[in-house]
């Protein structure tokens, strides 16, 4: 039965960092004016009460990891740092002028690319430049992604001094064969070193990212990786399914063949083996693909119903407005999305013209907003409701038909006003969210868009 479920539900599907998903944005009804209008609306209603979030994309990497589908620029020339920092701060200045008053920043996340590609001096200039136009919220949370091979003690200390208390390190897998295939060769010693440094300095949440389903990966590799991880006791873990999307332009996914990638039942066994070990080592499942110790803030947020998810991933706090700075970054006003241009030269040119570097977006409809809440609930709490309260509705027949089938398969429990994901259904939460995705239902993709759900 388990194998038949994998065959049945292992289909291409979104990861739902947003709804609607980017391929289903209606760009024809979007404009810079619409983005600015919804930006101001969200800022006025939320800045004083909860603050805003900033995602800053730092795209440079010294070498190409062939499992990565992110927007990046490969270079060993560190002269690119200063003009990029200047451009990001110029973009932030444009936003602050539009907002009209000093924003209160609750969250900052530095993503990439490789944020630790940048020198500590340039990262300091970036953060200080941001706060020359902004205030810190009392309960702020700043985080960054660190590469174990190039994150220095100086990086960790300087960012800590600037207010960062959470760091995540990309581990992926400790197998030398797997690391060679994905061009991410980093010994366990490097990960241990930066983890110990971060803990010694005082970071309150240290995360490791692990991926299952990588080329040449075997059960023994997953076991070894998690056993080594156990010895370091990171506070939270992302245990991701490898997203194989080689059709995306600029993607680095090469250096191995399709037949080298574990699929279907074999891939599911990798996941179940890893998940069992994480449970045995004191980690609790928090939303999709994430695990945390009881002492971590992500666990508390999940238990208290305050877990949030946006383009930065899972967060223990919620802000209605998230501004994305840097090339390819996505912003979210709750009422609309806006994405920056993906090409670095275009990004610089638009900022020279004093224009926001936005090139596409989506204005959410009333229906979008309702479905978005359901998908967020499922992703963050493994349940959702359509009780007659603000933002909910009495159910959508075309959604319920598919959910009934999932209930028969033991993936969900449908009550009068709620849907709950079962333990058996947690690995299929992307599929369950797809049942609510009316845009996907109404127009099936004609080309490859999404990675497989299982």
Coordinates of C-alpha atoms in Angstrom, one line a residue:
X1 CA 0.0 0.0 0.0
X2 CA 2.8 2.4 0.9
X3 CA 4.5 1.8 -2.4
X4 CA 1.3 2.4 -4.3
X5 CA 0.8 5.7 -2.5
X6 CA 4.3 6.8 -3.5
X7 CA 3.6 5.9 -7.2
X8 CA 0.2 7.6 -7.0
X9 CA 1.3 10.9 -5.4
X10 CA 4.9 11.3 -6.7
X11 CA 4.0 14.0 -9.2
X12 CA 5.5 17.4 -10.1
X13 CA 4.2 20.0 -7.6
X14 CA 5.0 23.3 -6.0
X15 CA 6.8 23.8 -2.6
X16 CA 4.4 26.6 -1.8
X17 CA 6.7 29.3 -0.5
X18 CA 3.8 31.4 -1.9
X19 CA 0.3 31.1 -3.2
X20 CA -0.2 31.6 -6.1
X21 CA 3.1 30.0 -7.0
X22 CA 5.4 32.1 -9.2
X23 CA 4.5 30.3 -12.6
X24 CA 0.8 31.2 -11.9
X25 CA 1.2 34.9 -11.2
X26 CA -1.0 37.1 -13.4
X27 CA 1.5 39.6 -14.6
X28 CA -1.0 41.3 -16.9
X29 CA -2.8 42.9 -13.9
X30 CA 0.3 44.0 -12.2
X31 CA 2.3 47.2 -12.3
X32 CA 4.8 49.2 -10.3
X33 CA 2.0 51.5 -9.2
X34 CA 0.0 48.5 -7.9
X35 CA 3.0 47.2 -6.0
X36 CA 3.7 50.5 -4.3
X37 CA 0.0 50.9 -3.4
X38 CA -0.2 47.5 -1.7
X39 CA 3.2 48.0 -0.2
X40 CA 2.1 51.3 1.5
X41 CA -1.2 49.7 2.6
X42 CA 0.6 46.8 4.3
X43 CA 3.2 49.1 5.8
X44 CA 0.7 51.4 7.4
X45 CA -1.3 48.6 9.0
X46 CA 1.6 46.5 10.3
X47 CA 4.8 48.6 10.8
X48 CA 4.0 49.9 14.3
X49 CA 2.4 46.6 15.5
X50 CA 4.7 43.9 14.2
X51 CA 7.4 45.5 12.0
X52 CA 8.6 44.3 8.6
X53 CA 10.9 41.6 7.3
X54 CA 13.8 42.0 5.0
X55 CA 15.2 39.3 2.7
X56 CA 18.6 40.3 1.2
X57 CA 19.9 38.2 -1.7
X58 CA 23.6 38.0 -1.9
X59 CA 24.2 36.0 -5.1
X60 CA 27.9 35.4 -5.4
X61 CA 29.6 32.0 -5.0
X62 CA 33.2 31.1 -5.6
X63 CA 32.2 27.7 -7.1
X64 CA 29.1 26.1 -8.5
X65 CA 27.2 23.5 -6.5
X66 CA 25.5 21.2 -9.0
X67 CA 22.5 20.5 -6.8
X68 CA 21.5 24.2 -6.5
X69 CA 18.6 25.8 -8.3
X70 CA 19.1 29.3 -6.8
X71 CA 19.9 32.5 -8.6
X72 CA 23.7 32.9 -8.3
X73 CA 26.8 34.4 -10.0
X74 CA 29.9 32.3 -9.9
X75 CA 33.1 34.3 -9.5
X76 CA 36.4 34.4 -7.5
X77 CA 36.6 38.2 -8.1
X78 CA 35.8 39.8 -4.7
X79 CA 35.9 43.3 -6.3
X80 CA 32.2 42.6 -7.1
X81 CA 31.3 43.0 -3.4
X82 CA 31.4 46.8 -3.0
X83 CA 29.2 47.8 -6.0
X84 CA 26.7 45.2 -5.0
X85 CA 26.4 46.4 -1.4
X86 CA 26.1 50.0 -2.8
X87 CA 23.3 48.9 -5.1
X88 CA 21.3 47.0 -2.4
X89 CA 21.6 50.1 -0.1
X90 CA 20.4 52.3 -3.0
X91 CA 17.4 50.0 -3.5
X92 CA 16.6 50.2 0.3
X93 CA 16.8 54.0 0.2
X94 CA 14.3 54.0 -2.7
X95 CA 11.9 51.9 -0.6
X96 CA 12.4 54.1 2.5
X97 CA 11.5 57.1 0.5
X98 CA 8.3 55.4 -0.7
X99 CA 7.3 54.3 2.8
X100 CA 7.7 57.8 4.1
X101 CA 8.8 56.9 7.7
X102 CA 11.4 54.8 9.3
X103 CA 10.5 51.1 9.1
X104 CA 10.8 48.9 12.2
X105 CA 12.6 45.8 11.2
X106 CA 11.6 42.5 12.9
X107 CA 13.4 40.0 10.7
X108 CA 16.4 40.1 8.4
X109 CA 17.6 37.1 6.5
X110 CA 20.8 37.0 4.4
X111 CA 20.4 34.4 1.6
X112 CA 22.2 33.5 -1.6
X113 CA 24.3 32.5 -3.3
X114 CA 26.8 32.6 -0.5
X115 CA 26.4 35.4 2.1
X116 CA 29.8 34.6 3.6
X117 CA 31.4 35.2 0.2
X118 CA 31.3 38.9 1.4
X119 CA 33.9 40.3 3.7
X120 CA 32.9 41.1 7.3
X121 CA 33.6 44.8 6.5
X122 CA 31.1 44.8 3.7
X123 CA 28.5 42.8 5.6
X124 CA 28.9 45.4 8.4
X125 CA 28.5 48.2 6.0
X126 CA 25.3 46.5 4.6
X127 CA 23.6 46.1 8.0
X128 CA 24.7 49.5 9.3
X129 CA 23.4 51.1 6.0
X130 CA 20.1 49.4 6.4
X131 CA 19.7 50.8 9.9
X132 CA 20.7 54.3 9.0
X133 CA 17.1 54.4 7.6
X134 CA 15.3 52.0 10.1
X135 CA 14.7 50.9 13.7
X136 CA 15.0 47.5 15.2
X137 CA 12.0 45.8 16.7
X138 CA 12.3 44.8 20.4
X139 CA 12.0 41.1 19.5
X140 CA 14.0 41.2 16.3
X141 CA 15.4 38.0 14.7
X142 CA 18.3 38.2 12.3
X143 CA 19.6 35.1 10.5
X144 CA 22.0 34.2 7.7
X145 CA 23.2 31.2 5.6
X146 CA 26.8 30.3 6.1
X147 CA 29.0 28.1 3.9
X148 CA 31.0 25.8 6.2
X149 CA 34.1 26.1 3.9
X150 CA 34.4 29.8 4.0
X151 CA 32.5 31.0 7.1
X152 CA 35.2 32.4 9.4
X153 CA 35.2 33.1 13.1
X154 CA 35.3 36.8 12.2
X155 CA 32.1 36.4 10.1
X156 CA 30.3 34.8 13.0
X157 CA 31.5 37.3 15.6
X158 CA 30.9 40.4 13.4
X159 CA 27.3 39.3 12.5
X160 CA 26.6 38.4 16.1
X161 CA 27.8 41.9 17.1
X162 CA 25.3 43.3 14.6
X163 CA 22.4 41.4 16.2
X164 CA 22.4 38.0 14.3
X165 CA 21.5 35.1 16.6
X166 CA 20.5 32.4 14.1
X167 CA 22.7 30.8 11.4
X168 CA 22.2 27.8 9.1
X169 CA 24.9 25.8 7.5
X170 CA 24.5 23.9 4.3
X171 CA 25.6 20.3 5.0
X172 CA 23.7 18.4 2.3
X173 CA 25.5 15.0 2.8
X174 CA 28.8 13.8 4.2
X175 CA 29.5 11.1 1.6
X176 CA 32.6 12.0 -0.4
X177 CA 31.0 10.4 -3.5
X178 CA 27.8 12.4 -3.2
X179 CA 29.8 15.6 -2.4
X180 CA 32.0 15.1 -5.5
X181 CA 28.9 14.6 -7.7
X182 CA 27.3 17.8 -6.5
X183 CA 30.5 19.7 -6.4
X184 CA 30.2 20.5 -2.7
X185 CA 33.2 18.9 -1.1
X186 CA 33.4 19.9 2.5
X187 CA 34.7 17.6 5.3
X188 CA 32.8 17.1 8.5
X189 CA 35.6 19.0 10.3
X190 CA 34.6 22.2 8.6
X191 CA 31.0 21.9 9.6
X192 CA 32.0 21.0 13.2
X193 CA 34.3 23.9 13.4
X194 CA 31.8 26.6 12.4
X195 CA 29.1 25.0 14.5
X196 CA 31.3 25.0 17.7
X197 CA 32.4 28.6 16.9
X198 CA 28.7 29.7 16.6
X199 CA 27.8 28.1 19.8
X200 CA 30.8 29.5 21.6
X201 CA 30.0 33.0 20.4
X202 CA 26.4 32.8 21.6
X203 CA 24.2 32.0 18.7
X204 CA 20.9 30.8 20.1
X205 CA 19.8 28.8 17.0
X206 CA 22.1 26.9 14.8
X207 CA 20.7 25.0 11.9
X208 CA 22.0 22.4 9.4
X209 CA 20.5 21.8 6.0
X210 CA 20.5 18.1 4.9
X211 CA 19.2 16.8 1.5
X212 CA 17.9 13.4 0.7
X213 CA 17.6 12.1 -2.9
X214 CA 21.0 13.4 -4.1
X215 CA 22.9 11.6 -6.8
X216 CA 24.5 8.3 -5.7
X217 CA 23.1 8.7 -2.2
X218 CA 22.5 5.4 -0.3
X219 CA 20.7 4.6 3.0
X220 CA 24.2 4.3 4.6
X221 CA 25.0 7.8 3.6
X222 CA 21.8 9.3 5.2
X223 CA 22.5 7.3 8.4
X224 CA 26.1 8.5 8.5
X225 CA 25.2 12.1 7.9
X226 CA 22.5 12.1 10.6
X227 CA 24.8 10.3 13.1
X228 CA 27.5 13.0 12.5
X229 CA 24.8 15.7 12.8
X230 CA 23.7 14.2 16.1
X231 CA 27.2 14.7 17.5
X232 CA 26.9 18.4 16.8
X233 CA 23.4 18.8 18.1
X234 CA 22.2 21.7 15.9
X235 CA 19.0 23.3 17.2
X236 CA 17.0 22.9 14.0
X237 CA 17.3 20.9 10.8
X238 CA 16.0 21.2 7.3
X239 CA 15.7 17.7 5.8
X240 CA 14.9 18.6 2.2
X241 CA 14.0 16.5 -0.8
X242 CA 16.4 17.2 -3.6
X243 CA 14.6 19.3 -6.2
X244 CA 15.7 18.1 -9.6
X245 CA 14.8 20.9 -12.0
X246 CA 17.5 20.8 -14.7
X247 CA 15.3 22.7 -17.2
X248 CA 15.6 26.0 -15.4
X249 CA 17.9 28.4 -17.2
X250 CA 21.2 29.0 -15.4
X251 CA 20.7 26.0 -13.2
X252 CA 23.8 24.3 -12.1
X253 CA 22.3 20.8 -12.0
X254 CA 24.8 18.8 -14.1
X255 CA 27.8 16.6 -13.5
X256 CA 25.5 13.5 -13.0
X257 CA 22.9 11.7 -14.9
X258 CA 19.2 11.2 -14.2
X259 CA 19.7 7.5 -13.5
X260 CA 22.2 8.5 -10.7
X261 CA 19.3 10.1 -8.7
X262 CA 17.3 7.9 -6.2
X263 CA 13.6 7.9 -7.2
X264 CA 10.2 6.8 -5.9
X265 CA 10.4 4.0 -3.4
X266 CA 14.2 4.3 -2.9
X267 CA 14.0 8.0 -2.3
X268 CA 11.1 7.6 0.1
X269 CA 13.2 5.0 2.1
X270 CA 16.0 7.6 2.4
X271 CA 13.5 10.0 3.9
X272 CA 11.8 7.6 6.3
X273 CA 15.2 6.3 7.5
X274 CA 16.4 9.9 8.2
X275 CA 13.1 10.9 9.8
X276 CA 13.2 7.9 12.1
X277 CA 16.7 8.8 13.2
X278 CA 15.8 12.4 13.8
X279 CA 12.9 11.4 16.0
X280 CA 15.2 9.1 18.0
X281 CA 17.6 11.9 18.5
X282 CA 15.1 14.3 20.0
X283 CA 14.0 16.3 16.9
X284 CA 10.4 17.1 16.3
X285 CA 8.8 17.6 13.0
X286 CA 7.9 21.3 12.4
X287 CA 6.0 21.9 9.2
X288 CA 7.2 20.5 5.9
X289 CA 10.9 19.3 5.8
X290 CA 11.8 20.9 9.1
X291 CA 12.8 19.5 12.5
X292 CA 13.7 21.2 15.7
X293 CA 14.7 20.4 19.3
X294 CA 12.2 21.4 22.0
X295 CA 14.6 24.1 23.1
X296 CA 14.4 25.9 19.7
X297 CA 12.1 28.9 19.1
X298 CA 10.7 27.1 16.0
X299 CA 9.4 24.3 18.1
X300 CA 7.7 26.8 20.5
X301 CA 6.1 28.6 17.5
X302 CA 4.8 25.4 16.1
X303 CA 3.3 24.3 19.5
X304 CA 1.7 27.8 20.0
X305 CA 0.3 28.0 16.5
X306 CA 2.5 31.0 15.6
X307 CA 4.7 29.3 13.0
X308 CA 4.9 31.3 9.8
X309 CA 6.2 30.6 6.3
X310 CA 7.2 32.9 3.5
X311 CA 9.8 33.2 0.8
X312 CA 12.5 33.1 3.5
X313 CA 11.2 29.7 4.7
X314 CA 9.8 28.9 8.2
X315 CA 9.9 31.6 10.9
X316 CA 8.9 31.7 14.5
X317 CA 7.4 35.1 14.1
X318 CA 5.1 36.7 11.5
X319 CA 5.2 39.9 9.6
X320 CA 2.7 40.9 7.0
X321 CA 5.2 42.8 4.9
X322 CA 8.4 41.3 3.6
X323 CA 10.7 43.4 1.3
X324 CA 13.2 41.5 -0.8
X325 CA 16.4 43.4 -1.7
X326 CA 19.0 42.4 -4.3
X327 CA 18.9 40.7 -7.6
X328 CA 16.0 38.2 -8.1
X329 CA 14.5 38.8 -4.6
X330 CA 10.8 38.5 -4.1
X331 CA 8.8 40.9 -1.9
X332 CA 5.4 40.2 -0.3
X333 CA 3.0 42.8 0.9
X334 CA 0.4 40.1 1.6
X335 CA -1.8 41.6 -1.0
X336 CA 0.7 41.3 -3.9
X337 CA 4.1 39.9 -4.8
X338 CA 6.9 41.6 -6.7
X339 CA 10.1 40.1 -8.0
X340 CA 13.3 41.9 -8.9
X341 CA 15.1 41.4 -12.2
X342 CA 17.3 38.3 -12.3
X343 CA 20.1 39.7 -14.3
X344 CA 22.8 41.6 -12.3
X345 CA 23.5 44.2 -15.0
X346 CA 19.8 45.0 -15.4
X347 CA 19.5 45.3 -11.6
X348 CA 22.4 47.9 -11.5
X349 CA 21.0 49.8 -14.5
X350 CA 17.5 50.2 -13.0
X351 CA 18.9 51.5 -9.8
X352 CA 21.1 54.0 -11.6
X353 CA 17.8 55.3 -13.1
X354 CA 16.3 55.6 -9.5
X355 CA 13.8 52.9 -10.4
X356 CA 12.8 49.9 -8.2
X357 CA 14.3 46.9 -10.0
X358 CA 10.9 45.0 -10.1
X359 CA 10.1 43.2 -13.3
X360 CA 7.0 41.2 -12.5
X361 CA 4.5 40.5 -9.8
X362 CA 1.0 39.4 -8.9
X363 CA -2.0 41.2 -7.3
X364 CA -3.8 38.6 -5.1
X365 CA -7.5 38.2 -5.7
X366 CA -10.0 37.6 -2.8
X367 CA -10.0 33.9 -3.7
X368 CA -6.2 33.8 -3.7
X369 CA -6.1 35.3 -0.2
X370 CA -8.5 32.6 1.1
X371 CA -6.6 29.8 -0.5
X372 CA -3.3 31.2 0.6
X373 CA -4.4 31.0 4.3
X374 CA -5.4 27.4 3.9
X375 CA -2.1 26.5 2.4
X376 CA -0.2 28.4 5.1
X377 CA -2.2 26.6 7.8
X378 CA -1.4 23.2 6.2
X379 CA 2.3 24.0 5.8
X380 CA 2.6 25.5 9.3
X381 CA 0.2 23.5 11.5
X382 CA -0.8 20.4 9.4
X383 CA -4.4 21.4 9.6
X384 CA -6.9 24.1 8.4
X385 CA -10.4 25.2 8.9
X386 CA -13.3 26.9 7.1
X387 CA -15.3 28.0 10.0
X388 CA -17.3 31.1 9.5
X389 CA -14.7 33.7 10.6
X390 CA -12.8 36.3 8.8
X391 CA -10.8 35.0 5.9
X392 CA -12.5 31.6 5.7
X393 CA -15.4 30.1 3.7
X394 CA -17.8 27.2 3.7
X395 CA -15.6 24.9 1.6
X396 CA -14.9 24.5 -2.1
X397 CA -16.5 21.5 -3.8
X398 CA -13.8 20.9 -6.3
X399 CA -11.3 20.9 -3.4
X400 CA -13.3 18.5 -1.3
X401 CA -13.6 15.9 -4.0
X402 CA -9.8 15.4 -4.1
X403 CA -9.5 15.6 -0.3
X404 CA -12.1 12.8 0.1
X405 CA -9.8 10.6 -2.0
X406 CA -6.9 11.5 0.2
X407 CA -9.0 10.7 3.3
X408 CA -9.6 7.2 1.9
X409 CA -5.8 6.9 1.5
X410 CA -5.3 7.8 5.1
X411 CA -3.5 11.1 4.4
X412 CA -6.1 13.5 6.0
X413 CA -9.0 13.5 8.4
X414 CA -12.0 15.6 7.3
X415 CA -14.3 16.9 10.0
X416 CA -17.2 19.2 9.7
X417 CA -15.2 22.4 9.6
X418 CA -11.5 21.2 9.6
X419 CA -9.0 19.1 7.8
X420 CA -6.1 17.5 9.6
X421 CA -3.0 16.0 8.1
X422 CA -2.3 12.6 9.6
X423 CA 1.1 11.3 10.5
X424 CA 0.9 9.1 7.4
X425 CA 0.0 12.2 5.4
X426 CA 2.9 14.5 6.5
X427 CA 5.2 13.3 3.7
X428 CA 2.5 14.2 1.2
X429 CA 1.7 17.7 2.5
X430 CA 2.7 19.3 -0.8
X431 CA 0.1 17.1 -2.5
X432 CA -2.6 18.0 0.1
X433 CA -1.9 21.7 -0.6
X434 CA -2.2 21.0 -4.3
X435 CA -5.8 20.0 -3.7
X436 CA -6.5 23.6 -2.7
X437 CA -4.5 25.1 -5.6
X438 CA -7.4 26.2 -7.9
X439 CA -5.0 28.0 -10.3
X440 CA -3.1 24.7 -10.9
X441 CA -6.4 22.8 -11.2
X442 CA -7.8 25.2 -13.8
X443 CA -4.7 25.3 -15.9
X444 CA -2.3 22.3 -15.8
X445 CA 1.3 23.3 -16.8
X446 CA 2.2 22.6 -20.4
X447 CA 5.9 22.4 -19.7
X448 CA 8.1 21.2 -16.8
X449 CA 7.7 23.7 -13.9
X450 CA 8.0 21.9 -10.6
X451 CA 10.1 19.2 -8.9
X452 CA 8.6 15.9 -7.8
X453 CA 6.6 16.0 -4.5
X454 CA 8.0 12.8 -3.0

